[in-house]
Short mmCIF file of N, CA, C and O in Angstrom, two decimals:
data_model
loop_
_atom_site.label_atom_id
_atom_site.label_comp_id
_atom_site.label_asym_id
_atom_site.label_seq_id
_atom_site.Cartn_x
_atom_site.Cartn_y
_atom_site.Cartn_z
N UNK A 1 42.12 -17.04 28.35
CA UNK A 1 42.36 -17.78 29.57
C UNK A 1 41.03 -18.17 30.18
O UNK A 1 40.10 -17.36 30.23
N UNK A 2 40.96 -19.40 30.65
CA UNK A 2 39.78 -19.87 31.35
C UNK A 2 40.15 -20.11 32.81
O UNK A 2 41.27 -20.54 33.11
N UNK A 3 39.21 -19.85 33.71
CA UNK A 3 39.41 -20.10 35.13
C UNK A 3 38.23 -20.92 35.61
O UNK A 3 37.08 -20.49 35.47
N UNK A 4 38.51 -22.10 36.15
CA UNK A 4 37.44 -23.00 36.58
C UNK A 4 36.69 -22.41 37.77
O UNK A 4 37.18 -21.51 38.46
N UNK A 5 35.50 -22.96 38.03
CA UNK A 5 34.70 -22.52 39.18
C UNK A 5 35.46 -22.74 40.49
O UNK A 5 35.41 -21.89 41.38
N UNK A 6 36.17 -23.87 40.62
CA UNK A 6 36.97 -24.13 41.83
C UNK A 6 38.01 -23.04 42.05
O UNK A 6 38.21 -22.56 43.17
N UNK A 7 38.71 -22.67 40.98
CA UNK A 7 39.74 -21.64 41.08
C UNK A 7 39.12 -20.28 41.40
O UNK A 7 39.64 -19.52 42.22
N UNK A 8 38.00 -19.97 40.77
CA UNK A 8 37.33 -18.69 41.06
C UNK A 8 36.91 -18.61 42.52
O UNK A 8 37.11 -17.58 43.17
N UNK A 9 36.35 -19.68 43.05
CA UNK A 9 35.92 -19.69 44.45
C UNK A 9 37.10 -19.52 45.40
O UNK A 9 37.01 -18.77 46.38
N UNK A 10 38.20 -20.20 45.13
CA UNK A 10 39.39 -20.07 45.97
C UNK A 10 39.96 -18.67 45.88
O UNK A 10 40.35 -18.07 46.90
N UNK A 11 40.03 -18.10 44.67
CA UNK A 11 40.53 -16.74 44.52
C UNK A 11 39.68 -15.75 45.31
O UNK A 11 40.22 -14.86 45.99
N UNK A 12 38.36 -15.89 45.25
CA UNK A 12 37.47 -15.00 46.01
C UNK A 12 37.78 -15.09 47.51
O UNK A 12 37.77 -14.08 48.20
N UNK A 13 38.04 -16.28 47.99
CA UNK A 13 38.31 -16.46 49.43
C UNK A 13 39.65 -15.85 49.84
O UNK A 13 39.87 -15.58 51.02
N UNK A 14 40.54 -15.62 48.89
CA UNK A 14 41.87 -15.08 49.20
C UNK A 14 41.96 -13.56 49.15
O UNK A 14 42.96 -13.00 49.61
N UNK A 15 40.95 -12.90 48.57
CA UNK A 15 41.02 -11.44 48.52
C UNK A 15 40.83 -10.88 49.93
O UNK A 15 39.79 -11.08 50.54
N UNK A 16 41.84 -10.19 50.45
CA UNK A 16 41.80 -9.75 51.84
C UNK A 16 40.76 -8.66 52.14
O UNK A 16 40.27 -8.58 53.24
N UNK A 17 40.47 -7.84 51.18
CA UNK A 17 39.52 -6.75 51.40
C UNK A 17 39.04 -6.20 50.07
O UNK A 17 39.68 -6.39 49.04
N UNK A 18 37.90 -5.53 50.09
CA UNK A 18 37.40 -4.93 48.83
C UNK A 18 38.43 -3.96 48.25
O UNK A 18 39.21 -3.35 48.96
N UNK A 19 38.39 -3.83 46.95
CA UNK A 19 39.32 -2.92 46.28
C UNK A 19 40.60 -3.60 45.84
O UNK A 19 41.45 -2.98 45.19
N UNK A 20 40.79 -4.86 46.18
CA UNK A 20 41.97 -5.61 45.75
C UNK A 20 41.59 -6.46 44.54
O UNK A 20 40.43 -6.72 44.29
N UNK A 21 42.59 -6.89 43.82
CA UNK A 21 42.36 -7.70 42.62
C UNK A 21 43.54 -8.65 42.46
O UNK A 21 44.51 -8.58 43.20
N UNK A 22 43.44 -9.51 41.47
CA UNK A 22 44.53 -10.41 41.13
C UNK A 22 45.13 -9.99 39.79
O UNK A 22 44.44 -9.46 38.93
N UNK A 23 46.42 -10.26 39.64
CA UNK A 23 47.11 -10.01 38.38
C UNK A 23 47.85 -11.28 38.00
O UNK A 23 48.57 -11.86 38.82
N UNK A 24 47.65 -11.73 36.78
CA UNK A 24 48.31 -12.93 36.26
C UNK A 24 49.24 -12.51 35.13
O UNK A 24 48.87 -11.70 34.28
N UNK A 25 50.43 -13.09 35.15
CA UNK A 25 51.44 -12.72 34.17
C UNK A 25 52.26 -13.95 33.81
O UNK A 25 52.45 -14.84 34.63
N UNK A 26 52.75 -14.01 32.59
CA UNK A 26 53.71 -15.03 32.16
C UNK A 26 55.11 -14.43 32.29
O UNK A 26 55.37 -13.34 31.81
N UNK A 27 55.98 -15.16 32.99
CA UNK A 27 57.34 -14.68 33.21
C UNK A 27 58.35 -15.67 32.65
O UNK A 27 58.12 -16.88 32.68
N UNK A 28 59.50 -15.17 32.15
CA UNK A 28 60.55 -16.09 31.74
C UNK A 28 61.01 -16.93 32.93
O UNK A 28 61.14 -16.42 34.03
N UNK A 29 61.19 -18.23 32.70
CA UNK A 29 61.67 -19.11 33.76
C UNK A 29 61.06 -20.50 33.64
O UNK A 29 60.33 -20.80 32.69
N UNK A 30 61.35 -21.33 34.60
CA UNK A 30 60.82 -22.68 34.60
C UNK A 30 61.57 -23.58 33.63
O UNK A 30 62.41 -23.13 32.86
N UNK A 31 61.25 -24.86 33.66
CA UNK A 31 61.98 -25.83 32.85
C UNK A 31 61.62 -25.78 31.36
O UNK A 31 62.33 -26.31 30.53
N UNK A 32 60.52 -25.10 31.00
CA UNK A 32 60.09 -25.05 29.59
C UNK A 32 60.25 -23.65 28.98
O UNK A 32 59.93 -23.45 27.83
N UNK A 33 60.66 -22.66 29.76
CA UNK A 33 60.88 -21.33 29.21
C UNK A 33 60.06 -20.22 29.84
O UNK A 33 60.49 -19.09 29.95
N UNK A 34 58.81 -20.52 30.23
CA UNK A 34 57.95 -19.52 30.87
C UNK A 34 57.25 -20.15 32.06
O UNK A 34 57.00 -21.35 32.09
N UNK A 35 56.91 -19.33 33.01
CA UNK A 35 56.17 -19.76 34.19
C UNK A 35 55.07 -18.75 34.49
O UNK A 35 55.01 -17.70 33.85
N UNK A 36 54.21 -19.06 35.44
CA UNK A 36 53.06 -18.22 35.76
C UNK A 36 53.31 -17.42 37.03
O UNK A 36 53.95 -17.90 37.96
N UNK A 37 52.80 -16.20 37.06
CA UNK A 37 52.91 -15.34 38.24
C UNK A 37 51.51 -14.89 38.60
O UNK A 37 50.78 -14.36 37.75
N UNK A 38 51.11 -15.07 39.85
CA UNK A 38 49.79 -14.68 40.34
C UNK A 38 49.99 -13.87 41.61
O UNK A 38 50.64 -14.34 42.55
N UNK A 39 49.48 -12.64 41.62
CA UNK A 39 49.65 -11.74 42.77
C UNK A 39 48.36 -11.03 43.10
O UNK A 39 47.54 -10.77 42.22
N UNK A 40 48.21 -10.68 44.38
CA UNK A 40 47.14 -9.78 44.80
C UNK A 40 47.69 -8.37 44.63
O UNK A 40 48.80 -8.07 45.06
N UNK A 41 46.90 -7.52 43.99
CA UNK A 41 47.35 -6.15 43.72
C UNK A 41 46.37 -5.13 44.29
O UNK A 41 45.21 -5.43 44.53
N UNK A 42 46.89 -3.92 44.52
CA UNK A 42 46.07 -2.80 44.97
C UNK A 42 45.49 -2.04 43.79
O UNK A 42 44.41 -1.49 43.87
N UNK A 43 46.26 -2.03 42.70
CA UNK A 43 45.86 -1.25 41.53
C UNK A 43 46.45 -1.90 40.28
O UNK A 43 47.59 -2.35 40.28
N UNK A 44 45.65 -1.95 39.23
CA UNK A 44 46.12 -2.52 37.97
C UNK A 44 47.07 -1.57 37.27
O UNK A 44 47.02 -0.35 37.48
N UNK A 45 47.94 -2.12 36.45
CA UNK A 45 48.79 -1.30 35.59
C UNK A 45 47.93 -0.77 34.45
O UNK A 45 46.94 -1.39 34.06
N UNK A 46 48.31 0.38 33.88
CA UNK A 46 47.50 0.96 32.80
C UNK A 46 47.29 0.05 31.60
O UNK A 46 46.27 0.13 30.93
N UNK A 47 48.24 -0.84 31.32
CA UNK A 47 48.10 -1.70 30.14
C UNK A 47 47.54 -3.09 30.48
O UNK A 47 47.48 -3.96 29.62
N UNK A 48 47.12 -3.32 31.72
CA UNK A 48 46.52 -4.60 32.08
C UNK A 48 45.12 -4.72 31.48
O UNK A 48 44.43 -3.73 31.27
N UNK A 49 44.71 -5.96 31.21
CA UNK A 49 43.41 -6.24 30.63
C UNK A 49 42.55 -6.94 31.69
O UNK A 49 42.97 -7.95 32.26
N UNK A 50 41.37 -6.41 31.94
CA UNK A 50 40.47 -6.98 32.94
C UNK A 50 39.73 -8.17 32.36
O UNK A 50 39.15 -8.08 31.28
N UNK A 51 39.74 -9.28 33.08
CA UNK A 51 38.94 -10.45 32.73
C UNK A 51 37.65 -10.39 33.53
O UNK A 51 37.68 -10.06 34.72
N UNK A 52 36.56 -10.70 32.93
CA UNK A 52 35.25 -10.57 33.58
C UNK A 52 34.81 -11.87 34.22
O UNK A 52 34.50 -12.85 33.53
N UNK A 53 34.81 -11.88 35.54
CA UNK A 53 34.26 -12.97 36.34
C UNK A 53 33.43 -12.30 37.44
O UNK A 53 33.85 -11.29 37.99
N UNK A 54 32.26 -12.85 37.78
CA UNK A 54 31.41 -12.21 38.80
C UNK A 54 32.15 -11.99 40.12
O UNK A 54 32.69 -12.93 40.70
N UNK A 55 32.18 -10.75 40.57
CA UNK A 55 32.79 -10.37 41.86
C UNK A 55 34.24 -10.81 42.00
O UNK A 55 34.70 -11.08 43.11
N UNK A 56 34.96 -10.92 40.90
CA UNK A 56 36.34 -11.36 40.95
C UNK A 56 37.18 -10.62 39.91
O UNK A 56 37.23 -11.00 38.75
N UNK A 57 37.81 -9.52 40.33
CA UNK A 57 38.64 -8.76 39.38
C UNK A 57 39.98 -9.44 39.14
O UNK A 57 40.78 -9.61 40.06
N UNK A 58 40.20 -9.86 37.91
CA UNK A 58 41.45 -10.50 37.52
C UNK A 58 42.00 -9.73 36.32
O UNK A 58 41.33 -9.60 35.31
N UNK A 59 43.23 -9.25 36.47
CA UNK A 59 43.89 -8.52 35.40
C UNK A 59 44.99 -9.39 34.82
O UNK A 59 45.66 -10.13 35.53
N UNK A 60 45.16 -9.28 33.52
CA UNK A 60 46.24 -9.99 32.84
C UNK A 60 47.12 -8.96 32.16
O UNK A 60 46.64 -8.06 31.47
N UNK A 61 48.39 -9.10 32.39
CA UNK A 61 49.39 -8.26 31.75
C UNK A 61 49.23 -8.37 30.23
O UNK A 61 49.16 -9.48 29.69
N UNK A 62 49.11 -7.24 29.54
CA UNK A 62 48.84 -7.24 28.10
C UNK A 62 49.88 -8.05 27.31
O UNK A 62 49.54 -8.76 26.37
N UNK A 63 51.14 -7.96 27.68
CA UNK A 63 52.18 -8.71 26.97
C UNK A 63 52.05 -10.21 27.20
O UNK A 63 52.51 -11.01 26.39
N UNK A 64 51.39 -10.61 28.29
CA UNK A 64 51.22 -12.03 28.61
C UNK A 64 50.00 -12.64 27.93
O UNK A 64 49.87 -13.87 27.89
N UNK A 65 49.09 -11.81 27.42
CA UNK A 65 47.85 -12.33 26.82
C UNK A 65 48.07 -13.46 25.82
O UNK A 65 47.41 -14.50 25.91
N UNK A 66 48.98 -13.32 24.85
CA UNK A 66 49.15 -14.41 23.88
C UNK A 66 49.62 -15.72 24.52
O UNK A 66 49.27 -16.79 24.08
N UNK A 67 50.41 -15.61 25.58
CA UNK A 67 50.94 -16.79 26.24
C UNK A 67 49.89 -17.48 27.12
O UNK A 67 49.99 -18.67 27.38
N UNK A 68 48.92 -16.73 27.59
CA UNK A 68 47.92 -17.27 28.50
C UNK A 68 46.60 -17.62 27.81
O UNK A 68 45.68 -18.13 28.45
N UNK A 69 46.52 -17.36 26.52
CA UNK A 69 45.29 -17.56 25.76
C UNK A 69 44.72 -18.97 25.89
O UNK A 69 43.54 -19.17 26.06
N UNK A 70 45.56 -19.98 25.84
CA UNK A 70 45.10 -21.37 25.85
C UNK A 70 45.14 -22.00 27.24
O UNK A 70 44.92 -23.20 27.38
N UNK A 71 45.39 -21.21 28.27
CA UNK A 71 45.57 -21.74 29.62
C UNK A 71 44.23 -21.92 30.33
O UNK A 71 43.34 -21.08 30.21
N UNK A 72 44.14 -23.01 31.09
CA UNK A 72 43.01 -23.23 32.00
C UNK A 72 43.58 -23.27 33.42
O UNK A 72 44.43 -24.10 33.73
N UNK A 73 43.15 -22.33 34.25
CA UNK A 73 43.59 -22.27 35.64
C UNK A 73 42.56 -22.99 36.50
O UNK A 73 41.37 -22.77 36.38
N UNK A 74 43.05 -23.86 37.40
CA UNK A 74 42.18 -24.61 38.28
C UNK A 74 42.75 -24.56 39.69
O UNK A 74 43.90 -24.14 39.89
N UNK A 75 41.95 -24.97 40.66
CA UNK A 75 42.43 -25.13 42.03
C UNK A 75 42.09 -26.53 42.47
O UNK A 75 40.94 -26.96 42.35
N UNK A 76 43.10 -27.26 42.94
CA UNK A 76 42.89 -28.63 43.39
C UNK A 76 43.35 -28.78 44.83
O UNK A 76 44.30 -28.12 45.26
N UNK A 77 42.65 -29.63 45.56
CA UNK A 77 43.03 -29.94 46.94
C UNK A 77 43.32 -31.42 47.03
O UNK A 77 42.56 -32.25 46.51
N UNK A 78 44.42 -31.76 47.65
CA UNK A 78 44.80 -33.15 47.81
C UNK A 78 45.47 -33.35 49.15
O UNK A 78 45.77 -32.39 49.87
N UNK A 79 45.75 -34.59 49.49
CA UNK A 79 46.40 -34.90 50.76
C UNK A 79 47.84 -34.43 50.79
O UNK A 79 48.34 -34.00 51.83
N UNK A 80 48.52 -34.47 49.66
CA UNK A 80 49.92 -34.08 49.62
C UNK A 80 50.09 -32.66 49.08
O UNK A 80 50.84 -31.86 49.63
N UNK A 81 49.40 -32.32 48.01
CA UNK A 81 49.53 -31.01 47.40
C UNK A 81 48.17 -30.37 47.19
O UNK A 81 47.22 -31.04 46.79
N UNK A 82 48.09 -29.10 47.45
CA UNK A 82 46.92 -28.30 47.13
C UNK A 82 47.42 -27.02 46.50
O UNK A 82 48.49 -26.52 46.85
N UNK A 83 46.65 -26.48 45.57
CA UNK A 83 47.05 -25.21 44.99
C UNK A 83 46.49 -25.01 43.60
O UNK A 83 45.71 -25.83 43.09
N UNK A 84 46.89 -23.90 43.02
CA UNK A 84 46.46 -23.56 41.67
C UNK A 84 47.27 -24.35 40.67
O UNK A 84 48.48 -24.52 40.82
N UNK A 85 46.60 -24.82 39.64
CA UNK A 85 47.28 -25.50 38.54
C UNK A 85 46.97 -24.73 37.26
O UNK A 85 45.93 -24.09 37.15
N UNK A 86 47.90 -24.78 36.34
CA UNK A 86 47.75 -24.12 35.05
C UNK A 86 47.93 -25.17 33.97
O UNK A 86 48.99 -25.78 33.87
N UNK A 87 46.90 -25.40 33.20
CA UNK A 87 46.96 -26.39 32.14
C UNK A 87 47.14 -25.66 30.81
O UNK A 87 46.29 -24.87 30.42
N UNK A 88 48.25 -25.93 30.17
CA UNK A 88 48.62 -25.32 28.91
C UNK A 88 48.92 -26.46 27.94
O UNK A 88 49.43 -27.50 28.36
N UNK A 89 48.62 -26.31 26.65
CA UNK A 89 48.89 -27.40 25.70
C UNK A 89 50.33 -27.91 25.72
O UNK A 89 50.59 -29.05 25.42
N UNK A 90 51.29 -27.05 26.11
CA UNK A 90 52.69 -27.48 26.15
C UNK A 90 53.30 -27.26 27.53
O UNK A 90 54.39 -26.76 27.67
N UNK A 91 52.55 -27.64 28.57
CA UNK A 91 53.07 -27.53 29.93
C UNK A 91 54.03 -28.68 30.21
O UNK A 91 53.93 -29.75 29.63
N UNK A 92 54.92 -28.43 31.18
CA UNK A 92 55.75 -29.52 31.65
C UNK A 92 54.90 -30.39 32.58
O UNK A 92 53.75 -30.05 32.87
N UNK A 93 55.45 -31.47 33.05
CA UNK A 93 54.67 -32.40 33.86
C UNK A 93 54.21 -31.80 35.18
O UNK A 93 53.19 -32.21 35.72
N UNK A 94 54.93 -30.81 35.72
CA UNK A 94 54.51 -30.21 36.99
C UNK A 94 53.40 -29.19 36.79
O UNK A 94 52.75 -28.77 37.75
N UNK A 95 53.15 -28.74 35.55
CA UNK A 95 52.10 -27.77 35.28
C UNK A 95 52.43 -26.35 35.71
O UNK A 95 51.57 -25.49 35.78
N UNK A 96 53.70 -26.08 35.98
CA UNK A 96 54.09 -24.75 36.42
C UNK A 96 54.94 -24.01 35.39
O UNK A 96 55.33 -22.88 35.59
N UNK A 97 55.22 -24.65 34.28
CA UNK A 97 56.05 -24.05 33.24
C UNK A 97 55.51 -24.47 31.88
O UNK A 97 54.90 -25.52 31.74
N UNK A 98 55.72 -23.61 30.88
CA UNK A 98 55.26 -23.93 29.53
C UNK A 98 56.21 -23.35 28.51
O UNK A 98 57.02 -22.48 28.81
N UNK A 99 56.09 -23.85 27.30
CA UNK A 99 56.95 -23.41 26.21
C UNK A 99 56.21 -22.37 25.36
O UNK A 99 55.08 -22.61 24.95
N UNK A 100 56.83 -21.26 25.05
CA UNK A 100 56.17 -20.24 24.22
C UNK A 100 56.07 -20.62 22.75
O UNK A 100 55.35 -19.98 22.00
N UNK A 101 56.74 -21.68 22.30
CA UNK A 101 56.71 -22.05 20.89
C UNK A 101 55.31 -22.40 20.41
O UNK A 101 54.99 -22.25 19.24
N UNK A 102 54.43 -22.88 21.31
CA UNK A 102 53.08 -23.26 20.89
C UNK A 102 52.08 -22.13 21.05
O UNK A 102 50.90 -22.32 20.76
N UNK A 103 52.53 -20.98 21.49
CA UNK A 103 51.63 -19.85 21.69
C UNK A 103 51.36 -19.16 20.34
O UNK A 103 52.27 -19.01 19.53
N UNK A 104 50.13 -18.70 20.12
CA UNK A 104 49.75 -18.14 18.82
C UNK A 104 50.60 -16.98 18.35
O UNK A 104 50.92 -16.86 17.19
N UNK A 105 51.03 -16.08 19.26
CA UNK A 105 51.72 -14.86 18.84
C UNK A 105 53.22 -14.91 19.06
O UNK A 105 53.89 -13.92 18.93
N UNK A 106 53.75 -16.06 19.44
CA UNK A 106 55.19 -16.08 19.73
C UNK A 106 55.99 -16.43 18.48
O UNK A 106 55.51 -16.87 17.50
#
């Protein structure tokens, strides 16, 4: 998984206090079969994998790793919509859902 500089900066601004982190997970749902889940957490699960970004602890659920391998997370600001986007080779047009058929381990 790649996270753009814009997304990293926005994530840093959202951490309410030291000792918190983010957790990213692929969940069943959405129009293509899977969707993304992003949460602020107090503590990682034992099987979570830490992604290394300066001063930004991001954990990925181990079972989600194959599904998120090709994803690029970005943060965009616009007049109508602002927020995190996830670019996956087989995303739907809204960028919030993807198909697991194109994932390496599915």
